[in-house]
Amino acid sequence: MESAGVPLCNTCGEQLPGIEPNGEVFVACHECNFPMCKACLEYEIKEGRKACLRCSAPYDEIITSPEIGSEAAYGDHASTAAYLSQDSGIHVRNISSVSTVDTEVNDESGKQIWKNRVEGWREKTNRKKKPPTKPVKEALIPAEQQMEEKHMLEQIDTNHCFKLIPFNRSVEPAQPLSRVIPIPRSKLTPYRTVIIVRLIILVLFFHYRITHPVDSAFGLWLTSVICEIWFAVSWVLDQFPKWSPINRVTFMDQLTLRYEREGEPSGLAAVDFFVSTVDPMKEPPLITANTVLSILAVDYPVDKVSCYVSDDGAAMLTFESLVETAEFARKWVPFCKKFLIEPRAPEFYFSQKIDYLKDKIQPSFVKERRAMKRDYEEFKVRINGLVAKAQKAPEEGWTMQDGTPWPGNNTRDHPGMIQVFLGHSGARDMEGNELPRLVYVSREKRPGYQHHKKAGAENALVRVSAILTNAPYILNLDCDHYVNNSKAIREAMCFLMDPLVGQDVCYVQFPQRFDGIDRSDRYANRNVVFFDVNMKGLDGIQGPVYVGTGCVFNRQALYGYGPASLPRNRIPKSSSSCSWFGSCCCCFPSKKPAKDISEVYREDLNAAIFNLTEINNYDEHERSMLISQTSFEKTFGLSSVFIESTMMENGGVPESANSSTLIKEAIHVIGCGYEEKTAWGKEIGWIYGSVTEDILTGFKMHCRGWRSIYCMPLRPAFKGSAPINLSDRLHQVLRWALGSIEIFLSRHCPLWYGFGGGRLKWLQRLAYINTIVYPLTSLPLIAYCSIPAICLLTGKFIIPTLSNLASILFLGLFMSIILTSVLELRWSGVGIEDWWRNEQFWVIGGVSSHLFAVFQGLLKVLAGLDTNFTVTAKASDDVGFGELYVFKWTTLLIPPTTLIIINIVGVVAGFSDALNSGYEAWGPLFGKVFFSFWVIFHLYPFLKGLMGRQNRTPTIVILWSVLLASVFSLVWVKIDPFVSRVDSKTISQSCISIDC
């Protein structure tokens, strides 16, 4: 809490020194009176930041002069260090009630909220207009302490590193919570050099290819050149965002030192966890329970943690399993924190094949671990019993213990439901300690309303959590992603709570790691190249893309507000978006009158930022009406309680909040009609319009000027499960690619959206363009993979006879491709096997899932047709990785299967023709066979997937492959259709001409 009348430093949170030794008032910025202490200002200037964080006005020259440490530097300036008081609140933890009844908004409380808010704005405005006043004098810092501070700052700056020193208030701002570690120049410089060389070689290569057409195979040559140009553009889009990769390191001991001082309440920010699930039959309740248990046991203050579980299927099975989970958590959470075990998901902890006694010194550990394992097995049996019971639903529907029908019996027509477990007023753990809050949420669903699937469920959780706890940060997880590192939240807070870093950070993204994948990772499920190479590159620009799970959000960024460091006095010249489905301002002049400047500014931000200059001429009542009806309610919806929560940058709920009132308000904000005629899903919250709402949501935040952070702790923060079966993996990739196509065909396409504000960096835009156009590569890829087989079957080739110079050019191109990959692996630490698996699946997914996604996306967006691909599965009796060898037929398998067959046939036909033609035919054959084998090697994992289990290849696959390849190639060679036919008349005429 802020002391009344005593301003605090906005960076370190300490009280401002007030009076300088020369009797003047210390002020950092004389334009906006931004509250910052002298030590923080010195550190900012030493780091090269010489402009105010709030108004971007440059600091006075006398302040930024070398004598900044001397008292004479401030002698000519005196002003009041004005500050903006922060909205304070507490986390209400005494709410434990269930409600499924829709309620109205409390008018009286709503009016009072708006009245208080307007009065607060008036006080802030008046405080800025008041003449400077002399604050209360504080004790001056002794000269010895100032010298010590100056000496330590100089030492830190000289060594270019941050050393841990004893805690001292005067030097605390110099201790960062995180640090950027650039890639060594010895690794990065050769990498960049090869990229430039490769770009030059590509230009020369295309000059040669275009100026040397192949007349005998002009169609094949033209097709190959077009494909190669597209591949080059795709490479540029993928390569240059990796120009400046970085690593980061966090200092959690400094986080503890700054925000968890001994004898004081924890100053760490609260976090609301979101877990989303739909169908418990497809997403086993035991997996969801393990995710929830790992959240409740995180190494974080219990009063700062709340877990919200969204049941979008309104399944009684999910609710009952959550009841069992809450009861088991009373035993599991204290066990985890007592013995510091990792991971804190019981299923994965007890299944570890490691020495669980390592580093354990407490004699009672073995006994308690055995008892806990027995308790968990009993818990599993209870969950399995619930699942077995739910297999056959009664005709009259499910009923609860009190005999009342389950409200969610009709999954498409049911009221909203909220149940609060645990917490302050709920059950405590076995040792009598408080547990984190656990909340069950099922939003209302009615026929005729668009519910927007996962994105809509996440937005409902945003509103519910804002009403009940309103933590300033949100972490969302899929139901199958558990917390693998109990300190992961502290890792994220080292960025978000760092005053020097976190002020413009919208989210901290963790890499995805997976369990249960075969050792060879046949289908590149781990996606190592993307998470360990591409994301590091983006972290050096404006931040990684949001990947849908394992991400800690700044709640204010989800509300559409811009970052605090964004200059407020900048007016854009044009709007921030343009869509080819609407009228473009540069192509079709608008007939509408010019908009007000403030309106253009808000439209450019795509946010709900309210400009106070618009209401200066209104009285108190008019201001209240204008704010509530004209701006905020149209953006956030008709809930004054929720709107009030959006203005609390530090989170929390009002101290006077009533528990029952908040529950009723939470039910109100998850109503199916709440989002009607609001900005939800358009400008705030998770953005609608694509099945990959994650990419779209992160893109909108970056367009507003936010940046994101990529955090890679040594112990993976979260782990999940991935589909290791070929067909399931292809369908997962199909969904991602379909979402990219939907974004490409929408108004949010990075090719034309977000130019007005100028806040999205160009390399970041290239990365986003790459994320939405990559499925289109499937068209040239499938054509290019067919060309080798066609060349072998026709005897033609796409490249003319090479000269010595052309041979050197082709060799240089291949060498630059290899060197780029090698140097990329060198600085990233990715293994060669992971890189090769990524290359293979790029081809497999490109000729199957991406191809179908392009056509399905076009049908869905342009024609309104939604095509679903069904998968039929066969059972597998394998114990270890049995799912890997399951063969599931799907239409996605047709294109790659066809490519494999025609290339095998082409190779057989090419060798047969060479045997019949003699020695001179083997030279041209080499280039054709090389490209054909390139296709086959890339599709080899797909071929293994078709063959099923190792050492038991399906006989039908072998017979048909060999039969078709042999028969077709022999018939082709025998008929030789490309030899010119000579009829009998031609033969007789030739005989007469030679007098035969």
XYZ file of N, CA and C in Angstrom, residues 132-263:
396
model
N 3.789 23.786 -7.596
C 4.699 22.927 -6.829
C 4.627 23.256 -5.350
N 4.580 22.219 -4.556
C 4.590 22.371 -3.104
C 5.797 21.666 -2.536
N 6.196 22.136 -1.398
C 7.402 21.583 -0.783
C 7.041 20.374 0.065
N 7.509 19.178 -0.295
C 7.169 17.990 0.467
C 7.892 17.956 1.803
N 7.471 16.997 2.616
C 8.079 16.848 3.934
C 9.520 16.424 3.790
N 10.390 17.029 4.586
C 11.800 16.720 4.514
C 12.064 15.333 5.068
N 12.953 14.600 4.395
C 13.348 13.295 4.860
C 14.803 13.319 5.261
N 15.197 12.292 5.970
C 16.598 12.197 6.387
C 17.475 12.056 5.158
N 18.523 12.831 5.110
C 19.424 12.795 3.968
C 20.293 11.550 4.009
N 20.660 11.074 2.829
C 21.533 9.901 2.744
C 22.954 10.329 3.068
N 23.620 9.669 3.982
C 24.987 10.060 4.335
C 25.902 10.008 3.131
N 26.935 10.850 3.173
C 27.878 10.918 2.057
C 28.593 9.596 1.851
N 28.883 8.882 2.950
C 29.581 7.603 2.809
C 28.730 6.600 2.033
N 27.400 6.620 2.306
C 26.512 5.692 1.609
C 26.398 6.047 0.134
N 26.380 7.360 -0.178
C 26.336 7.776 -1.575
C 27.590 7.324 -2.307
N 28.742 7.448 -1.683
C 29.984 7.026 -2.316
C 29.987 5.520 -2.551
N 29.466 4.784 -1.561
C 29.413 3.332 -1.716
C 28.505 2.942 -2.878
N 27.342 3.633 -2.982
C 26.414 3.352 -4.074
C 27.052 3.642 -5.426
N 27.717 4.796 -5.526
C 28.335 5.193 -6.780
C 29.430 4.208 -7.168
N 30.221 3.764 -6.184
C 31.307 2.837 -6.456
C 30.772 1.503 -6.981
N 29.692 1.004 -6.378
C 29.153 -0.285 -6.795
C 28.521 -0.198 -8.173
N 27.862 0.934 -8.487
C 27.293 1.108 -9.825
C 28.390 1.125 -10.871
N 29.486 1.820 -10.592
C 30.585 1.883 -11.542
C 31.199 0.507 -11.743
N 31.302 -0.267 -10.669
C 31.888 -1.590 -10.777
C 31.020 -2.502 -11.635
N 29.702 -2.422 -11.448
C 28.793 -3.247 -12.245
C 28.864 -2.852 -13.703
N 28.885 -1.546 -13.977
C 28.917 -1.075 -15.357
C 30.231 -1.452 -16.036
N 31.332 -1.438 -15.283
C 32.638 -1.745 -15.866
C 32.732 -3.204 -16.271
N 32.216 -4.075 -15.454
C 32.341 -5.497 -15.724
C 31.299 -6.020 -16.704
N 30.327 -5.200 -17.051
C 29.261 -5.593 -17.982
C 28.534 -6.849 -17.515
N 28.433 -7.005 -16.237
C 27.676 -8.123 -15.713
C 27.069 -7.695 -14.393
N 26.115 -8.477 -13.910
C 25.412 -8.132 -12.691
C 25.789 -9.123 -11.610
N 26.468 -8.613 -10.563
C 26.894 -9.473 -9.481
C 25.911 -9.364 -8.328
N 25.746 -10.456 -7.629
C 24.870 -10.457 -6.483
C 25.599 -9.828 -5.310
N 25.046 -8.737 -4.755
C 25.673 -8.045 -3.632
C 24.682 -7.998 -2.490
N 25.136 -7.719 -1.273
C 24.217 -7.655 -0.137
C 23.112 -6.641 -0.387
N 21.922 -6.957 0.144
C 20.750 -6.108 -0.098
C 20.947 -4.726 0.519
N 20.689 -3.700 -0.264
C 20.791 -2.315 0.187
C 19.768 -1.515 -0.584
N 18.903 -0.806 0.110
C 17.830 -0.076 -0.572
C 18.348 0.863 -1.626
N 19.481 1.510 -1.360
C 19.977 2.515 -2.281
C 20.516 1.910 -3.558
N 20.914 0.605 -3.555
C 21.478 0.006 -4.756
C 20.551 -1.050 -5.335
N 19.366 -1.222 -4.763
C 18.461 -2.253 -5.250
C 18.087 -2.090 -6.725
N 17.828 -0.876 -7.237
C 17.457 -0.744 -8.644
C 18.533 -1.255 -9.601
N 19.794 -1.334 -9.168
C 20.862 -1.792 -10.048
C 20.905 -3.299 -10.169
N 20.102 -3.996 -9.385
C 20.089 -5.456 -9.428
C 18.966 -5.927 -10.343
N 19.251 -6.388 -11.534
C 18.189 -6.819 -12.455
C 17.651 -8.185 -12.062
N 16.465 -8.488 -12.521
C 15.852 -9.790 -12.293
C 16.096 -10.739 -13.456
N 16.570 -10.222 -14.572
C 16.872 -11.051 -15.736
C 17.961 -10.371 -16.553
N 18.499 -11.108 -17.472
C 19.573 -10.580 -18.292
C 19.565 -11.246 -19.663
N 19.831 -10.465 -20.681
C 19.933 -10.978 -22.053
C 21.362 -11.450 -22.301
N 21.508 -12.651 -22.822
C 22.819 -13.204 -23.155
C 22.885 -13.345 -24.677
N 23.553 -12.444 -25.360
C 23.642 -12.547 -26.826
C 24.415 -13.785 -27.256
N 24.117 -14.259 -28.445
C 24.885 -15.365 -29.024
C 26.306 -14.872 -29.284
N 27.343 -15.640 -28.943
C 28.729 -15.195 -29.180
C 28.974 -14.819 -30.638
N 29.754 -13.790 -30.837
C 30.031 -13.333 -32.201
C 30.737 -14.398 -33.022
N 31.533 -15.239 -32.368
C 32.236 -16.300 -33.087
C 31.280 -17.280 -33.738
N 30.057 -17.360 -33.230
C 29.044 -18.238 -33.811
C 28.074 -17.479 -34.707
N 27.765 -16.236 -34.339
C 26.733 -15.490 -35.050
C 27.258 -14.842 -36.327
N 28.495 -14.340 -36.308
C 29.034 -13.657 -37.492
C 29.160 -14.594 -38.695
N 29.753 -15.804 -38.545
C 29.780 -16.720 -39.702
C 28.385 -17.092 -40.184
N 27.465 -17.219 -39.254
C 26.079 -17.564 -39.608
C 25.457 -16.481 -40.482
N 25.606 -15.233 -40.087
C 25.060 -14.137 -40.878
C 25.772 -14.010 -42.220
N 27.065 -14.238 -42.221
C 27.830 -14.145 -43.469
C 27.348 -15.169 -44.480
N 27.137 -16.388 -44.033
C 26.665 -17.445 -44.940
C 25.266 -17.123 -45.464
N 24.422 -16.519 -44.622
C 23.079 -16.142 -45.079
C 23.168 -15.132 -46.218
N 24.018 -14.135 -46.078
C 24.177 -13.130 -47.135
C 24.755 -13.777 -48.395
N 25.752 -14.635 -48.217
C 26.348 -15.322 -49.376
C 25.296 -16.180 -50.075
N 24.503 -16.872 -49.290
C 23.459 -17.711 -49.881
C 22.453 -16.862 -50.644
N 22.124 -15.684 -50.134
C 21.195 -14.799 -50.820
C 21.770 -14.342 -52.156
N 23.049 -14.009 -52.174
C 23.706 -13.604 -53.424
C 23.719 -14.752 -54.428
N 24.056 -15.950 -53.941
C 24.081 -17.118 -54.830
C 22.695 -17.401 -55.392
N 21.669 -17.203 -54.572
C 20.307 -17.420 -55.052
C 19.968 -16.475 -56.198
N 20.382 -15.218 -56.090
C 20.131 -14.256 -57.171
C 20.823 -14.713 -58.449
N 22.087 -15.107 -58.346
C 22.819 -15.593 -59.525
C 22.204 -16.878 -60.062
N 21.748 -17.736 -59.153
C 21.140 -18.998 -59.570
C 19.879 -18.754 -60.389
N 19.004 -17.865 -59.918
C 17.774 -17.600 -60.660
C 18.054 -16.869 -61.972
N 19.096 -16.064 -61.992
C 19.474 -15.432 -63.259
C 19.863 -16.488 -64.290
N 20.610 -17.477 -63.829
C 20.993 -18.561 -64.745
C 19.785 -19.390 -65.155
N 18.921 -19.730 -64.203
C 17.785 -20.590 -64.513
C 16.821 -19.913 -65.492
N 16.606 -18.613 -65.325
C 15.657 -17.913 -66.185
C 16.237 -17.674 -67.572
N 17.533 -17.416 -67.648
C 18.170 -17.137 -68.945
C 18.582 -18.398 -69.696
N 18.409 -19.572 -69.120
C 18.762 -20.827 -69.778
C 17.574 -21.780 -69.726
N 16.526 -21.494 -70.497
C 15.365 -22.393 -70.519
C 15.688 -23.709 -71.223
N 14.901 -24.711 -70.927
C 15.039 -26.022 -71.556
C 13.901 -26.162 -72.561
N 14.200 -25.977 -73.824
C 13.157 -25.970 -74.861
C 12.487 -27.326 -75.023
N 13.241 -28.408 -74.812
C 12.662 -29.732 -75.002
C 11.696 -30.114 -73.889
N 11.794 -29.444 -72.746
C 10.880 -29.704 -71.621
C 10.472 -28.365 -71.015
N 9.918 -27.492 -71.865
C 9.645 -26.123 -71.419
C 8.619 -26.092 -70.283
N 7.597 -26.936 -70.341
C 6.584 -26.963 -69.294
C 7.163 -27.368 -67.948
N 7.971 -28.428 -67.961
C 8.607 -28.873 -66.719
C 9.589 -27.821 -66.207
N 10.331 -27.203 -67.121
C 11.295 -26.170 -66.711
C 10.588 -24.972 -66.075
N 9.516 -24.509 -66.683
C 8.794 -23.354 -66.153
C 8.194 -23.673 -64.787
N 7.621 -24.870 -64.657
C 7.052 -25.276 -63.368
C 8.122 -25.317 -62.287
N 9.279 -25.878 -62.609
C 10.355 -25.986 -61.615
C 10.875 -24.610 -61.205
N 10.990 -23.672 -62.154
C 11.479 -22.330 -61.824
C 10.497 -21.611 -60.902
N 9.205 -21.717 -61.202
C 8.200 -21.085 -60.338
C 8.261 -21.664 -58.928
N 8.390 -22.987 -58.830
C 8.484 -23.628 -57.514
C 9.730 -23.159 -56.768
N 10.841 -23.069 -57.458
C 12.094 -22.671 -56.810
C 12.041 -21.223 -56.333
N 11.388 -20.351 -57.094
C 11.240 -18.958 -56.653
C 10.388 -18.889 -55.380
N 9.324 -19.672 -55.330
C 8.500 -19.678 -54.126
C 9.282 -20.225 -52.925
N 10.075 -21.285 -53.159
C 10.879 -21.826 -52.057
C 11.870 -20.779 -51.553
N 12.429 -19.983 -52.450
C 13.384 -18.943 -52.047
C 12.686 -17.870 -51.201
N 11.479 -17.463 -51.629
C 10.727 -16.471 -50.845
C 10.381 -17.039 -49.470
N 9.966 -18.303 -49.439
C 9.640 -18.947 -48.172
C 10.870 -19.025 -47.267
N 12.037 -19.271 -47.862
C 13.272 -19.317 -47.064
C 13.595 -17.944 -46.478
N 13.413 -16.891 -47.253
C 13.678 -15.534 -46.764
C 12.757 -15.213 -45.585
N 11.467 -15.560 -45.709
C 10.516 -15.294 -44.633
C 10.864 -16.057 -43.365
N 11.438 -17.238 -43.522
C 11.787 -18.053 -42.363
C 13.161 -17.711 -41.803
N 14.079 -17.303 -42.661
C 15.473 -17.138 -42.242
C 15.759 -15.809 -41.557
N 15.308 -14.717 -42.105
C 15.724 -13.411 -41.597
C 15.152 -13.060 -40.234
N 13.974 -13.565 -39.818
C 13.586 -13.351 -38.414
C 14.520 -14.018 -37.411
N 15.417 -14.889 -37.876
C 16.400 -15.520 -36.994
C 17.741 -14.803 -37.051
N 17.735 -13.546 -37.489
C 18.970 -12.801 -37.692
C 19.669 -12.470 -36.376
N 18.906 -12.197 -35.322
C 19.495 -11.771 -34.037
C 18.970 -12.620 -32.894
N 19.293 -13.888 -32.832
C 18.815 -14.737 -31.733
C 19.482 -14.369 -30.415
N 18.776 -14.585 -29.325
C 19.320 -14.291 -28.004
C 18.921 -15.395 -27.032
N 19.623 -15.447 -25.925
C 19.259 -16.283 -24.779
C 18.991 -15.364 -23.603
N 18.293 -15.881 -22.608
C 18.000 -15.102 -21.417
C 18.287 -15.939 -20.176
N 18.619 -15.256 -19.101
C 18.841 -15.897 -17.814
C 18.102 -15.089 -16.760
N 17.541 -15.777 -15.779
C 16.788 -15.122 -14.716
C 17.535 -15.244 -13.393
N 17.271 -14.292 -12.497
C 17.875 -14.278 -11.168
C 16.751 -14.366 -10.135
N 16.317 -15.589 -9.844
C 15.199 -15.766 -8.922
C 15.570 -15.405 -7.489
N 16.858 -15.484 -7.163
C 17.250 -15.076 -5.820
C 17.045 -13.581 -5.624
N 17.256 -12.806 -6.684
C 16.999 -11.374 -6.592
C 15.498 -11.085 -6.511
N 14.693 -11.920 -7.183
C 13.238 -11.770 -7.094
C 12.786 -11.983 -5.648
N 13.320 -13.011 -5.011
C 12.986 -13.273 -3.612
C 13.471 -12.146 -2.706
N 14.673 -11.658 -2.992
C 15.255 -10.605 -2.172
C 14.441 -9.318 -2.243
N 13.864 -9.053 -3.400
C 13.148 -7.797 -3.590
C 11.697 -7.870 -3.137
N 11.025 -9.011 -3.375
C 9.584 -9.066 -3.136
C 9.172 -10.001 -2.002
N 10.091 -10.720 -1.421
C 9.751 -11.619 -0.316
C 10.713 -11.397 0.846
N 10.626 -10.233 1.422
C 11.499 -9.900 2.531
C 11.014 -10.585 3.798
N 11.953 -10.988 4.590
C 11.652 -11.723 5.813
C 10.832 -10.858 6.762
N 9.769 -11.452 7.279
C 8.916 -10.751 8.227
C 7.874 -9.866 7.596
